[in-house]
Amino acid sequence: MAQLGQKFDATAHDTTQSDYSELPNGVYELEIEASDIKATSTGSGTVLKTTFVVLRPEEFAKRKLFGNYNLENSNAQAQEIGQKQFASLCRAIGVRDVEDSEDLHFKAFIAKVGLGKPSKDGQYPARAEIKRYYFSDEGQLPEPAIDAEQPAAPKPANDNRQPAANNNRPAAATGTTGKRPW
């Protein structure tokens, strides 16, 4: 048992729960509200972890989306992909040079969001991710809107359990011996 130090009145607090379903595919106006630099899981590089918040379309405003950018990685291809994605984010925001990730906070940009792939090991389901950044220096930016057609709901990940064995044996007959069949 642990004493709270005071009586907590749960009825005095808002208990409205957030919608944690994935964002539908579409074009969104987003901004970064938080970021942090972390070591990669192997400790051989650095990852910029970002939290985006939806500004538009209005019905999804304030929803969150998370992104990671491999800035340094022992795998050259992973590093190249991560740096290319980060450069695209910077260009979409309109920032040329970045020394501190906070330089990117609260600057709106437009991006295409779509459902990604589940993890290869099946441990994590498919999640919404940024698929494309739109750049204002290329001309017309699309208006934020949800795609008319959405992908089919993903199949549940394989939990790698073997199917139940069926040796095609007949069920044990119940006799009058008083012994149980097992």
Short mmCIF file of C-alpha atoms in Angstrom, two decimals:
data_model
loop_
_atom_site.label_atom_id
_atom_site.label_comp_id
_atom_site.label_asym_id
_atom_site.label_seq_id
_atom_site.Cartn_x
_atom_site.Cartn_y
_atom_site.Cartn_z
CA MET A 1 0.00 0.00 0.00
CA ALA A 2 1.19 3.54 -0.73
CA GLN A 3 -0.13 6.68 0.95
CA LEU A 4 -0.85 9.53 -1.47
CA GLY A 5 -0.26 12.17 1.18
CA GLN A 6 -3.69 13.66 0.58
CA LYS A 7 -7.14 12.58 -0.46
CA PHE A 8 -7.51 12.59 -4.28
CA ASP A 9 -10.97 13.46 -5.66
CA ALA A 10 -11.20 11.84 -9.11
CA THR A 11 -14.55 13.54 -9.80
CA ALA A 12 -12.82 16.94 -9.77
CA HIS A 13 -10.92 16.16 -12.98
CA ASP A 14 -11.81 15.89 -16.65
CA THR A 15 -11.70 12.22 -17.68
CA THR A 16 -12.43 12.73 -21.38
CA GLN A 17 -10.23 10.29 -23.26
CA SER A 18 -8.35 11.13 -26.44
CA ASP A 19 -8.81 9.39 -29.77
CA TYR A 20 -5.75 7.22 -30.32
CA SER A 21 -6.73 5.82 -33.71
CA GLU A 22 -4.30 6.48 -36.55
CA LEU A 23 -4.78 9.60 -38.62
CA PRO A 24 -6.45 8.87 -41.95
CA ASN A 25 -4.45 9.34 -45.15
CA GLY A 26 -4.50 12.90 -46.40
CA VAL A 27 -2.76 16.25 -46.66
CA TYR A 28 -2.24 17.98 -43.32
CA GLU A 29 -0.96 21.28 -42.02
CA LEU A 30 1.36 20.42 -39.14
CA GLU A 31 3.85 22.03 -36.81
CA ILE A 32 6.49 20.63 -34.47
CA GLU A 33 5.61 21.19 -30.84
CA ALA A 34 8.43 19.18 -29.24
CA SER A 35 11.72 17.59 -30.20
CA ASP A 36 14.62 15.79 -28.60
CA ILE A 37 17.93 14.27 -29.65
CA LYS A 38 18.47 10.68 -28.47
CA ALA A 39 21.06 8.00 -29.08
CA THR A 40 20.03 5.24 -31.49
CA SER A 41 19.00 1.94 -29.90
CA THR A 42 22.49 0.56 -30.61
CA GLY A 43 24.18 3.68 -29.30
CA SER A 44 26.05 4.16 -32.58
CA GLY A 45 24.28 7.31 -33.74
CA THR A 46 21.76 10.04 -33.00
CA VAL A 47 18.06 10.39 -33.78
CA LEU A 48 15.97 13.55 -33.74
CA LYS A 49 12.59 12.61 -32.26
CA THR A 50 9.78 15.00 -33.11
CA THR A 51 6.19 15.46 -32.00
CA PHE A 52 3.97 17.08 -34.62
CA VAL A 53 0.56 18.54 -33.91
CA VAL A 54 -2.16 18.79 -36.58
CA LEU A 55 -3.39 22.31 -37.34
CA ARG A 56 -5.68 21.45 -40.27
CA PRO A 57 -8.00 19.79 -41.36
CA GLU A 58 -9.94 21.17 -38.42
CA GLU A 59 -11.59 17.85 -37.45
CA PHE A 60 -8.14 16.46 -36.62
CA ALA A 61 -6.71 19.61 -35.02
CA LYS A 62 -4.54 19.00 -31.96
CA ARG A 63 -3.96 15.33 -32.84
CA LYS A 64 -0.36 14.14 -32.56
CA LEU A 65 1.98 12.50 -35.04
CA PHE A 66 5.51 11.34 -34.23
CA GLY A 67 8.57 11.29 -36.44
CA ASN A 68 12.20 10.21 -36.13
CA TYR A 69 15.14 11.38 -38.23
CA ASN A 70 18.42 9.44 -38.26
CA LEU A 71 20.95 12.27 -38.22
CA GLU A 72 23.96 10.05 -37.52
CA ASN A 73 24.03 6.30 -37.97
CA SER A 74 26.68 3.61 -38.39
CA ASN A 75 24.61 2.37 -41.36
CA ALA A 76 25.44 4.85 -44.15
CA GLN A 77 22.17 4.21 -45.99
CA ALA A 78 20.05 4.79 -42.86
CA GLN A 79 21.95 8.03 -42.21
CA GLU A 80 21.52 9.21 -45.82
CA ILE A 81 17.76 8.52 -45.73
CA GLY A 82 17.37 10.22 -42.35
CA GLN A 83 19.32 13.31 -43.42
CA LYS A 84 17.35 13.56 -46.68
CA GLN A 85 14.06 13.39 -44.76
CA PHE A 86 15.30 15.99 -42.27
CA ALA A 87 16.42 18.30 -45.11
CA SER A 88 12.92 17.95 -46.63
CA LEU A 89 11.34 18.88 -43.30
CA CYS A 90 13.59 21.94 -43.02
CA ARG A 91 12.78 23.04 -46.58
CA ALA A 92 9.03 22.58 -45.98
CA ILE A 93 9.28 24.74 -42.85
CA GLY A 94 11.45 27.30 -44.66
CA VAL A 95 14.54 26.91 -42.46
CA ARG A 96 17.91 26.70 -44.15
CA ASP A 97 20.36 26.23 -41.27
CA VAL A 98 19.56 24.45 -38.01
CA GLU A 99 21.69 24.35 -34.88
CA ASP A 100 18.94 23.70 -32.35
CA SER A 101 15.81 21.65 -33.07
CA GLU A 102 13.75 24.33 -31.28
CA ASP A 103 14.41 26.50 -34.35
CA LEU A 104 11.83 24.26 -36.07
CA HIS A 105 9.11 24.52 -33.42
CA PHE A 106 5.73 26.14 -34.12
CA LYS A 107 6.35 26.77 -37.81
CA ALA A 108 3.53 25.45 -39.98
CA PHE A 109 4.14 23.26 -43.02
CA ILE A 110 2.11 21.03 -45.34
CA ALA A 111 2.73 17.29 -45.65
CA LYS A 112 1.12 14.15 -47.03
CA VAL A 113 0.41 11.65 -44.24
CA GLY A 114 -0.23 7.98 -44.90
CA LEU A 115 -0.24 4.66 -43.14
CA GLY A 116 3.23 3.15 -42.93
CA LYS A 117 4.20 -0.50 -42.57
CA PRO A 118 4.11 -2.60 -39.42
CA SER A 119 7.44 -3.58 -37.88
CA LYS A 120 9.14 -6.56 -39.52
CA ASP A 121 8.88 -8.60 -36.35
CA GLY A 122 5.13 -7.92 -36.12
CA GLN A 123 5.53 -6.36 -32.68
CA TYR A 124 4.28 -2.92 -33.76
CA PRO A 125 1.29 -2.18 -36.01
CA ALA A 126 1.36 0.17 -38.99
CA ARG A 127 1.32 3.82 -37.91
CA ALA A 128 0.59 7.11 -39.64
CA GLU A 129 3.76 8.76 -40.95
CA ILE A 130 4.80 11.63 -43.18
CA LYS A 131 5.06 10.36 -46.75
CA ARG A 132 5.83 13.65 -48.55
CA TYR A 133 6.65 17.24 -47.70
CA TYR A 134 5.31 20.10 -49.83
CA PHE A 135 7.59 23.07 -50.47
CA SER A 136 6.25 26.61 -50.80
CA ASP A 137 9.13 27.50 -53.15
CA GLU A 138 7.71 25.06 -55.74
CA GLY A 139 4.45 26.93 -56.14
CA GLN A 140 0.93 26.01 -55.10
CA LEU A 141 0.59 24.17 -51.79
CA PRO A 142 -2.33 21.75 -51.58
CA GLU A 143 -5.14 22.50 -49.16
CA PRO A 144 -5.27 20.19 -46.14
CA ALA A 145 -7.90 17.50 -46.74
CA ILE A 146 -8.54 13.84 -46.03
CA ASP A 147 -8.22 11.43 -48.98
CA ALA A 148 -11.54 10.15 -50.32
CA GLU A 149 -10.23 6.58 -50.42
CA GLN A 150 -8.57 5.07 -47.39
CA PRO A 151 -6.56 1.84 -47.21
CA ALA A 152 -8.26 -1.27 -45.88
CA ALA A 153 -7.80 -1.86 -42.17
CA PRO A 154 -4.48 -3.63 -41.61
CA LYS A 155 -4.54 -7.28 -40.77
CA PRO A 156 -3.43 -8.10 -37.26
CA ALA A 157 0.24 -8.96 -36.93
CA ASN A 158 1.16 -12.63 -36.82
CA ASP A 159 1.83 -13.58 -33.23
CA ASN A 160 4.00 -16.51 -34.44
CA ARG A 161 2.12 -19.11 -32.42
CA GLN A 162 1.90 -22.57 -33.91
CA PRO A 163 -1.60 -23.77 -34.76
CA ALA A 164 -3.11 -26.24 -32.34
CA ALA A 165 -2.03 -29.77 -33.09
CA ASN A 166 -4.69 -32.03 -34.54
CA ASN A 167 -3.43 -35.55 -34.80
CA ASN A 168 -6.75 -36.74 -36.20
CA ARG A 169 -7.22 -39.08 -33.28
CA PRO A 170 -10.73 -39.98 -32.27
CA ALA A 171 -11.91 -38.67 -28.94
CA ALA A 172 -11.32 -41.08 -26.07
CA ALA A 173 -14.29 -43.28 -25.37
CA THR A 174 -15.72 -43.06 -21.91
CA GLY A 175 -15.83 -46.48 -20.40
CA THR A 176 -17.29 -47.85 -17.23
CA THR A 177 -13.90 -48.46 -15.70
CA GLY A 178 -14.15 -45.28 -13.65
CA LYS A 179 -10.89 -44.02 -15.11
CA ARG A 180 -10.76 -40.68 -16.68
CA PRO A 181 -9.78 -40.66 -20.36
CA TRP A 182 -6.67 -38.54 -19.76
#
